[in-house]
Steps between C-alpha positions, in 0.01 A plus 500: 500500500260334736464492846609150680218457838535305796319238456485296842420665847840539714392623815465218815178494614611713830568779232187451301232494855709860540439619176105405508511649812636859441432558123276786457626635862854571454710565154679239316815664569443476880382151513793393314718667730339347770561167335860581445406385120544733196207693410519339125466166663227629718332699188496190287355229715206728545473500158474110477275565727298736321486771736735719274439595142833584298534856354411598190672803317265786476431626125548884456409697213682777299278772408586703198607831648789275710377490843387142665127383560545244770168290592 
């Protein structure tokens, strides 16, 4: 199944000066709570803006002799 973005920005522009202001000083989670906002909201307006890069699962390996080589 695949993922469904955001595709407009939904923060006010109030919201969005804060956010330019404090990202890369304070957590997401924080300036969301500061906001009053949810930090999903928070997390994917940034990534509209290109500040936030989504996950990406990280591949580990299965040796023979059963025990996990994680790189």
């Amino acid at each position: 199944m695949e993922k469904r973005w955001q595709k407009n920005i939904t923060l006010t522009e109030e919201q969005l000066k804060f956010v330019e202001l404090h990202y890369g000083k304070m957590s997401i989670g924080k300036i969301s709570k500061m906001l009053g906002l949810p930090y999903g909201k928070v997390h994917n307006n940034l990534r509209l803006l290109g500040k936030v890069n989504p996950l990406q699962p990280k591949v580990v390996k299965m040796e023979k002799n059963g025990y996990f080589d994680v790189d």
